[in-house]
Amino acid sequence: MDTHTSYEQIFENNRQWVASKIASDANFLEKLSGDQTPEYLYIGCSDSRVPANEIMGLEPGEVFVHRNVANLVCSIDLNVMSVINYAVRHLKVKYVIVCGHYNCGGVKAAMQAKDLGILNPWLRNIRDVYRLHKDELNAITDEHERYNRLVELNVQEQCVNVIKLASVQQEFIVSGYPRVYGWVFDLKTGLLKDLKLDFDKILHDIQEIYDLTSGE
Ligand code: CO
């Protein structure tokens, strides 16, 4: 992709964006500066080709977004934990989405058996997903297919990590929300694929070990 936009052009784009938003909705700025009440929390990859709002067709105010390399939900990452806690306990989002994407550089890097420096502890989370699903993955002979499947399994395991959280389990008991969904974005078609994970079953299964519903 070689669409390089100049730095100065960004501010011109911004002015045009404001003008077009106001043209289609005279109250746009009034709504934008009011309280946010998004129903969706989106946790995705930082990859520049996967813009959350745009692929979901959602307007400002409709989706709370967290992005990091390879859309990981790691229990000692204060950043993602703060985002989820705020979204679930305060914004009361109804849908928590973990969205990965095929051709994810983070997942590809994790498949390489080599020292990647500062990335090692981060990508370890993906290597752990590989270890959990080693039999299924090793049975896939085509390397590209195996890589795509790891992208999907990584999303699945990050969804499980979301469901392990006390905030998610406790809010769900009270209100029936949030529910957690796993998606993969396909860069070649531009389409989102719902992995159709069974939220109720995952919640039930993990609560044998990770039941945090009883509070302190
Ligand atoms: Co990625």
PDB file of C-alpha atoms and ligand atoms in Angstrom:
ATOM      1  CA  MET A   1       0.000   0.000   0.000  1.00  0.00           C
ATOM      2  CA  ASP A   2       1.595   3.300  -1.056  1.00  0.00           C
ATOM      3  CA  THR A   3      -1.084   5.860  -0.287  1.00  0.00           C
ATOM      4  CA  HIS A   4       1.077   8.297   1.561  1.00  0.00           C
ATOM      5  CA  THR A   5      -0.813  11.287   2.831  1.00  0.00           C
ATOM      6  CA  SER A   6       1.195  14.358   3.790  1.00  0.00           C
ATOM      7  CA  TYR A   7       1.200  15.527   7.381  1.00  0.00           C
ATOM      8  CA  GLU A   8      -0.415  18.848   6.439  1.00  0.00           C
ATOM      9  CA  GLN A   9      -3.133  17.066   4.485  1.00  0.00           C
ATOM     10  CA  ILE A  10      -4.344  15.357   7.687  1.00  0.00           C
ATOM     11  CA  PHE A  11      -5.631  18.676   9.053  1.00  0.00           C
ATOM     12  CA  GLU A  12      -7.338  19.499   5.774  1.00  0.00           C
ATOM     13  CA  ASN A  13      -8.938  16.025   5.828  1.00  0.00           C
ATOM     14  CA  ASN A  14     -10.060  16.689   9.382  1.00  0.00           C
ATOM     15  CA  ARG A  15     -11.760  19.957   8.457  1.00  0.00           C
ATOM     16  CA  GLN A  16     -13.498  18.249   5.557  1.00  0.00           C
ATOM     17  CA  TRP A  17     -14.625  15.425   7.854  1.00  0.00           C
ATOM     18  CA  VAL A  18     -16.200  17.888  10.286  1.00  0.00           C
ATOM     19  CA  ALA A  19     -17.943  19.706   7.419  1.00  0.00           C
ATOM     20  CA  SER A  20     -19.329  16.502   5.910  1.00  0.00           C
ATOM     21  CA  LYS A  21     -20.536  15.201   9.294  1.00  0.00           C
ATOM     22  CA  ILE A  22     -22.363  18.460  10.009  1.00  0.00           C
ATOM     23  CA  ALA A  23     -23.803  18.459   6.495  1.00  0.00           C
ATOM     24  CA  SER A  24     -25.422  15.058   7.084  1.00  0.00           C
ATOM     25  CA  ASP A  25     -26.367  15.695  10.730  1.00  0.00           C
ATOM     26  CA  ALA A  26     -26.643  19.225  12.050  1.00  0.00           C
ATOM     27  CA  ASN A  27     -26.447  17.943  15.646  1.00  0.00           C
ATOM     28  CA  PHE A  28     -23.296  15.899  15.054  1.00  0.00           C
ATOM     29  CA  LEU A  29     -20.980  17.984  17.253  1.00  0.00           C
ATOM     30  CA  GLU A  30     -23.564  18.325  19.991  1.00  0.00           C
ATOM     31  CA  LYS A  31     -23.850  14.522  20.144  1.00  0.00           C
ATOM     32  CA  LEU A  32     -20.083  14.036  19.890  1.00  0.00           C
ATOM     33  CA  SER A  33     -19.390  16.264  22.882  1.00  0.00           C
ATOM     34  CA  GLY A  34     -22.100  14.626  25.011  1.00  0.00           C
ATOM     35  CA  ASP A  35     -21.661  11.427  27.076  1.00  0.00           C
ATOM     36  CA  GLN A  36     -20.593   8.255  25.309  1.00  0.00           C
ATOM     37  CA  THR A  37     -22.908   5.249  25.530  1.00  0.00           C
ATOM     38  CA  PRO A  38     -21.363   2.630  23.231  1.00  0.00           C
ATOM     39  CA  GLU A  39     -22.857  -0.877  23.283  1.00  0.00           C
ATOM     40  CA  TYR A  40     -19.767  -2.462  21.771  1.00  0.00           C
ATOM     41  CA  LEU A  41     -16.270  -3.005  23.091  1.00  0.00           C
ATOM     42  CA  TYR A  42     -13.911  -3.951  20.253  1.00  0.00           C
ATOM     43  CA  ILE A  43     -10.502  -5.462  21.020  1.00  0.00           C
ATOM     44  CA  GLY A  44      -8.498  -5.764  17.828  1.00  0.00           C
ATOM     45  CA  CYS A  45      -5.047  -5.727  16.288  1.00  0.00           C
ATOM     46  CA  SER A  46      -3.092  -2.479  15.878  1.00  0.00           C
ATOM     47  CA  ASP A  47      -2.626  -3.323  12.194  1.00  0.00           C
ATOM     48  CA  SER A  48      -3.343  -0.190  10.119  1.00  0.00           C
ATOM     49  CA  ARG A  49      -5.422  -2.169   7.629  1.00  0.00           C
ATOM     50  CA  VAL A  50      -8.099  -3.086  10.170  1.00  0.00           C
ATOM     51  CA  PRO A  51      -9.893   0.128  11.213  1.00  0.00           C
ATOM     52  CA  ALA A  52     -12.506  -0.830  13.816  1.00  0.00           C
ATOM     53  CA  ASN A  53     -15.202   1.821  13.272  1.00  0.00           C
ATOM     54  CA  GLU A  54     -14.940   1.633   9.524  1.00  0.00           C
ATOM     55  CA  ILE A  55     -15.266  -2.128   9.043  1.00  0.00           C
ATOM     56  CA  MET A  56     -18.215  -2.215  11.452  1.00  0.00           C
ATOM     57  CA  GLY A  57     -19.901   0.773   9.837  1.00  0.00           C
ATOM     58  CA  LEU A  58     -20.216   2.464  13.221  1.00  0.00           C
ATOM     59  CA  GLU A  59     -20.196   6.158  13.981  1.00  0.00           C
ATOM     60  CA  PRO A  60     -18.145   7.936  16.652  1.00  0.00           C
ATOM     61  CA  GLY A  61     -19.685   7.101  20.041  1.00  0.00           C
ATOM     62  CA  GLU A  62     -20.835   3.618  19.038  1.00  0.00           C
ATOM     63  CA  VAL A  63     -17.781   1.470  19.772  1.00  0.00           C
ATOM     64  CA  PHE A  64     -15.183   1.566  22.560  1.00  0.00           C
ATOM     65  CA  VAL A  65     -11.886   0.431  21.061  1.00  0.00           C
ATOM     66  CA  HIS A  66      -8.698  -1.187  22.286  1.00  0.00           C
ATOM     67  CA  ARG A  67      -6.006  -2.315  19.878  1.00  0.00           C
ATOM     68  CA  ASN A  68      -2.654  -3.969  20.423  1.00  0.00           C
ATOM     69  CA  VAL A  69      -0.297  -6.252  18.514  1.00  0.00           C
ATOM     70  CA  ALA A  70      -2.258  -9.436  17.673  1.00  0.00           C
ATOM     71  CA  ASN A  71      -5.355  -8.523  19.756  1.00  0.00           C
ATOM     72  CA  LEU A  72      -4.200 -10.121  22.987  1.00  0.00           C
ATOM     73  CA  VAL A  73      -6.061 -10.109  26.292  1.00  0.00           C
ATOM     74  CA  CYS A  74      -3.374 -10.652  28.892  1.00  0.00           C
ATOM     75  CA  SER A  75      -4.325 -10.554  32.583  1.00  0.00           C
ATOM     76  CA  ILE A  76      -1.220  -8.613  33.615  1.00  0.00           C
ATOM     77  CA  ASP A  77      -1.577  -5.978  30.884  1.00  0.00           C
ATOM     78  CA  LEU A  78      -2.891  -3.008  32.847  1.00  0.00           C
ATOM     79  CA  ASN A  79      -3.888  -1.303  29.615  1.00  0.00           C
ATOM     80  CA  VAL A  80      -6.333  -3.888  28.254  1.00  0.00           C
ATOM     81  CA  MET A  81      -7.538  -4.741  31.769  1.00  0.00           C
ATOM     82  CA  SER A  82      -8.413  -1.069  32.394  1.00  0.00           C
ATOM     83  CA  VAL A  83     -10.238  -0.807  29.080  1.00  0.00           C
ATOM     84  CA  ILE A  84     -12.333  -3.928  29.728  1.00  0.00           C
ATOM     85  CA  ASN A  85     -13.077  -2.948  33.311  1.00  0.00           C
ATOM     86  CA  TYR A  86     -14.247   0.524  32.303  1.00  0.00           C
ATOM     87  CA  ALA A  87     -16.279  -0.750  29.356  1.00  0.00           C
ATOM     88  CA  VAL A  88     -17.978  -3.519  31.319  1.00  0.00           C
ATOM     89  CA  ARG A  89     -18.488  -1.962  34.742  1.00  0.00           C
ATOM     90  CA  HIS A  90     -19.138   1.674  33.772  1.00  0.00           C
ATOM     91  CA  LEU A  91     -20.200   1.844  30.124  1.00  0.00           C
ATOM     92  CA  LYS A  92     -22.112  -1.457  30.560  1.00  0.00           C
ATOM     93  CA  VAL A  93     -21.356  -2.590  27.017  1.00  0.00           C
ATOM     94  CA  LYS A  94     -23.500  -5.477  25.784  1.00  0.00           C
ATOM     95  CA  TYR A  95     -21.040  -6.943  23.322  1.00  0.00           C
ATOM     96  CA  VAL A  96     -17.341  -7.591  23.822  1.00  0.00           C
ATOM     97  CA  ILE A  97     -15.690  -8.460  20.523  1.00  0.00           C
ATOM     98  CA  VAL A  98     -12.206  -9.815  20.033  1.00  0.00           C
ATOM     99  CA  CYS A  99     -11.356  -9.333  16.365  1.00  0.00           C
ATOM    100  CA  GLY A 100      -8.265 -10.863  14.799  1.00  0.00           C
ATOM    101  CA  HIS A 101      -7.324 -10.809  11.133  1.00  0.00           C
ATOM    102  CA  TYR A 102      -5.743 -13.181   8.638  1.00  0.00           C
ATOM    103  CA  ASN A 103      -2.178 -12.246   7.634  1.00  0.00           C
ATOM    104  CA  CYS A 104      -1.531 -10.916  11.135  1.00  0.00           C
ATOM    105  CA  GLY A 105       2.171 -10.085  11.464  1.00  0.00           C
ATOM    106  CA  GLY A 106       2.097 -10.696  15.213  1.00  0.00           C
ATOM    107  CA  VAL A 107       0.731 -14.209  14.805  1.00  0.00           C
ATOM    108  CA  LYS A 108       3.182 -14.928  11.987  1.00  0.00           C
ATOM    109  CA  ALA A 109       6.100 -13.760  14.123  1.00  0.00           C
ATOM    110  CA  ALA A 110       4.965 -16.030  16.952  1.00  0.00           C
ATOM    111  CA  MET A 111       5.065 -19.024  14.593  1.00  0.00           C
ATOM    112  CA  GLN A 112       8.783 -18.478  14.026  1.00  0.00           C
ATOM    113  CA  ALA A 113      11.047 -20.385  16.360  1.00  0.00           C
ATOM    114  CA  LYS A 114      13.452 -17.581  17.115  1.00  0.00           C
ATOM    115  CA  ASP A 115      14.357 -14.906  19.637  1.00  0.00           C
ATOM    116  CA  LEU A 116      12.388 -11.740  18.897  1.00  0.00           C
ATOM    117  CA  GLY A 117      13.719  -9.616  21.752  1.00  0.00           C
ATOM    118  CA  ILE A 118      11.199  -7.376  23.488  1.00  0.00           C
ATOM    119  CA  LEU A 119       8.408  -9.114  21.574  1.00  0.00           C
ATOM    120  CA  ASN A 120       9.138 -12.458  23.267  1.00  0.00           C
ATOM    121  CA  PRO A 121       6.944 -11.997  26.371  1.00  0.00           C
ATOM    122  CA  TRP A 122       4.109 -10.541  24.282  1.00  0.00           C
ATOM    123  CA  LEU A 123       4.178 -13.202  21.584  1.00  0.00           C
ATOM    124  CA  ARG A 124       4.503 -15.864  24.272  1.00  0.00           C
ATOM    125  CA  ASN A 125       0.745 -15.507  24.667  1.00  0.00           C
ATOM    126  CA  ILE A 126       0.295 -16.681  21.073  1.00  0.00           C
ATOM    127  CA  ARG A 127       2.857 -19.441  21.437  1.00  0.00           C
ATOM    128  CA  ASP A 128       0.818 -20.610  24.445  1.00  0.00           C
ATOM    129  CA  VAL A 129      -2.264 -20.751  22.174  1.00  0.00           C
ATOM    130  CA  TYR A 130      -0.255 -22.897  19.775  1.00  0.00           C
ATOM    131  CA  ARG A 131       0.750 -25.230  22.604  1.00  0.00           C
ATOM    132  CA  LEU A 132      -2.885 -25.573  23.761  1.00  0.00           C
ATOM    133  CA  HIS A 133      -3.984 -26.518  20.239  1.00  0.00           C
ATOM    134  CA  LYS A 134      -0.788 -28.208  19.080  1.00  0.00           C
ATOM    135  CA  ASP A 135      -2.436 -31.431  17.892  1.00  0.00           C
ATOM    136  CA  GLU A 136      -5.000 -29.666  15.717  1.00  0.00           C
ATOM    137  CA  LEU A 137      -2.463 -27.208  14.299  1.00  0.00           C
ATOM    138  CA  ASN A 138       0.263 -29.748  13.592  1.00  0.00           C
ATOM    139  CA  ALA A 139      -2.254 -31.873  11.704  1.00  0.00           C
ATOM    140  CA  ILE A 140      -2.686 -29.047   9.154  1.00  0.00           C
ATOM    141  CA  THR A 141      -0.030 -29.661   6.512  1.00  0.00           C
ATOM    142  CA  ASP A 142      -0.397 -26.419   4.549  1.00  0.00           C
ATOM    143  CA  GLU A 143       1.577 -23.755   6.367  1.00  0.00           C
ATOM    144  CA  HIS A 144      -0.700 -20.911   5.297  1.00  0.00           C
ATOM    145  CA  GLU A 145      -3.791 -22.828   6.422  1.00  0.00           C
ATOM    146  CA  ARG A 146      -2.114 -23.564   9.742  1.00  0.00           C
ATOM    147  CA  TYR A 147      -1.309 -19.884  10.177  1.00  0.00           C
ATOM    148  CA  ASN A 148      -4.919 -18.885   9.415  1.00  0.00           C
ATOM    149  CA  ARG A 149      -6.203 -21.425  11.916  1.00  0.00           C
ATOM    150  CA  LEU A 150      -3.826 -20.080  14.569  1.00  0.00           C
ATOM    151  CA  VAL A 151      -5.286 -16.610  13.921  1.00  0.00           C
ATOM    152  CA  GLU A 152      -8.754 -18.050  14.676  1.00  0.00           C
ATOM    153  CA  LEU A 153      -7.643 -20.035  17.709  1.00  0.00           C
ATOM    154  CA  ASN A 154      -5.852 -16.981  19.069  1.00  0.00           C
ATOM    155  CA  VAL A 155      -9.116 -15.032  18.875  1.00  0.00           C
ATOM    156  CA  GLN A 156     -10.917 -17.909  20.590  1.00  0.00           C
ATOM    157  CA  GLU A 157      -8.414 -18.061  23.452  1.00  0.00           C
ATOM    158  CA  GLN A 158      -8.448 -14.276  23.920  1.00  0.00           C
ATOM    159  CA  CYS A 159     -12.255 -14.505  24.196  1.00  0.00           C
ATOM    160  CA  VAL A 160     -11.758 -17.139  26.896  1.00  0.00           C
ATOM    161  CA  ASN A 161      -9.383 -14.729  28.637  1.00  0.00           C
ATOM    162  CA  VAL A 162     -12.107 -12.051  28.587  1.00  0.00           C
ATOM    163  CA  ILE A 163     -14.643 -14.499  30.033  1.00  0.00           C
ATOM    164  CA  LYS A 164     -12.227 -15.391  32.852  1.00  0.00           C
ATOM    165  CA  LEU A 165     -12.495 -11.852  34.234  1.00  0.00           C
ATOM    166  CA  ALA A 166     -14.428 -11.084  37.412  1.00  0.00           C
ATOM    167  CA  SER A 167     -15.931  -7.923  35.892  1.00  0.00           C
ATOM    168  CA  VAL A 168     -17.387  -9.853  32.950  1.00  0.00           C
ATOM    169  CA  GLN A 169     -18.699 -12.770  35.052  1.00  0.00           C
ATOM    170  CA  GLN A 170     -20.230 -10.536  37.711  1.00  0.00           C
ATOM    171  CA  GLU A 171     -21.940  -8.119  35.299  1.00  0.00           C
ATOM    172  CA  PHE A 172     -23.267 -11.063  33.289  1.00  0.00           C
ATOM    173  CA  ILE A 173     -24.958 -12.571  36.363  1.00  0.00           C
ATOM    174  CA  VAL A 174     -26.685  -9.272  37.127  1.00  0.00           C
ATOM    175  CA  SER A 175     -27.793  -8.191  33.644  1.00  0.00           C
ATOM    176  CA  GLY A 176     -27.157 -10.999  31.157  1.00  0.00           C
ATOM    177  CA  TYR A 177     -24.479  -8.790  29.569  1.00  0.00           C
ATOM    178  CA  PRO A 178     -21.862  -8.557  28.265  1.00  0.00           C
ATOM    179  CA  ARG A 179     -21.680 -11.476  25.873  1.00  0.00           C
ATOM    180  CA  VAL A 180     -18.353 -12.174  24.207  1.00  0.00           C
ATOM    181  CA  TYR A 181     -17.843 -12.710  20.470  1.00  0.00           C
ATOM    182  CA  GLY A 182     -14.848 -13.781  18.371  1.00  0.00           C
ATOM    183  CA  TRP A 183     -14.379 -12.436  14.858  1.00  0.00           C
ATOM    184  CA  VAL A 184     -11.735 -12.600  12.152  1.00  0.00           C
ATOM    185  CA  PHE A 185     -11.353  -9.905   9.491  1.00  0.00           C
ATOM    186  CA  ASP A 186     -10.301 -11.111   6.060  1.00  0.00           C
ATOM    187  CA  LEU A 187      -8.069  -8.532   4.357  1.00  0.00           C
ATOM    188  CA  LYS A 188      -8.621 -10.164   0.953  1.00  0.00           C
ATOM    189  CA  THR A 189     -12.430  -9.854   0.981  1.00  0.00           C
ATOM    190  CA  GLY A 190     -12.931  -7.064   3.498  1.00  0.00           C
ATOM    191  CA  LEU A 191     -15.446  -9.287   5.276  1.00  0.00           C
ATOM    192  CA  LEU A 192     -15.846 -10.080   8.945  1.00  0.00           C
ATOM    193  CA  LYS A 193     -16.244 -13.723   9.949  1.00  0.00           C
ATOM    194  CA  ASP A 194     -18.070 -14.556  13.160  1.00  0.00           C
ATOM    195  CA  LEU A 195     -16.364 -17.608  14.682  1.00  0.00           C
ATOM    196  CA  LYS A 196     -19.671 -18.419  16.397  1.00  0.00           C
ATOM    197  CA  LEU A 197     -18.079 -19.268  19.703  1.00  0.00           C
ATOM    198  CA  ASP A 198     -20.484 -20.716  22.259  1.00  0.00           C
ATOM    199  CA  PHE A 199     -20.314 -18.050  24.970  1.00  0.00           C
ATOM    200  CA  ASP A 200     -22.592 -19.884  27.434  1.00  0.00           C
ATOM    201  CA  LYS A 201     -20.640 -23.113  27.095  1.00  0.00           C
ATOM    202  CA  ILE A 202     -17.257 -21.395  27.477  1.00  0.00           C
ATOM    203  CA  LEU A 203     -18.513 -19.532  30.551  1.00  0.00           C
ATOM    204  CA  HIS A 204     -19.903 -22.734  32.056  1.00  0.00           C
ATOM    205  CA  ASP A 205     -16.759 -24.743  31.289  1.00  0.00           C
ATOM    206  CA  ILE A 206     -14.247 -22.266  32.650  1.00  0.00           C
ATOM    207  CA  GLN A 207     -16.225 -21.539  35.815  1.00  0.00           C
ATOM    208  CA  GLU A 208     -15.206 -24.963  37.064  1.00  0.00           C
ATOM    209  CA  ILE A 209     -11.844 -23.316  37.679  1.00  0.00           C
ATOM    210  CA  TYR A 210     -12.240 -19.567  37.116  1.00  0.00           C
ATOM    211  CA  ASP A 211     -15.543 -18.814  38.895  1.00  0.00           C
ATOM    212  CA  LEU A 212     -15.155 -15.243  40.180  1.00  0.00           C
ATOM    213  CA  THR A 213     -18.843 -14.444  40.597  1.00  0.00           C
ATOM    214  CA  SER A 214     -19.009 -14.514  44.378  1.00  0.00           C
ATOM    215  CA  GLY A 215     -17.119 -11.269  44.975  1.00  0.00           C
ATOM    216  CA  GLU A 216     -14.796 -10.763  47.912  1.00  0.00           C
TER     217      GLU A 216
HETATM  218 CO    CO B   1      -2.289  -8.129  13.292  1.00  0.00          CO
END
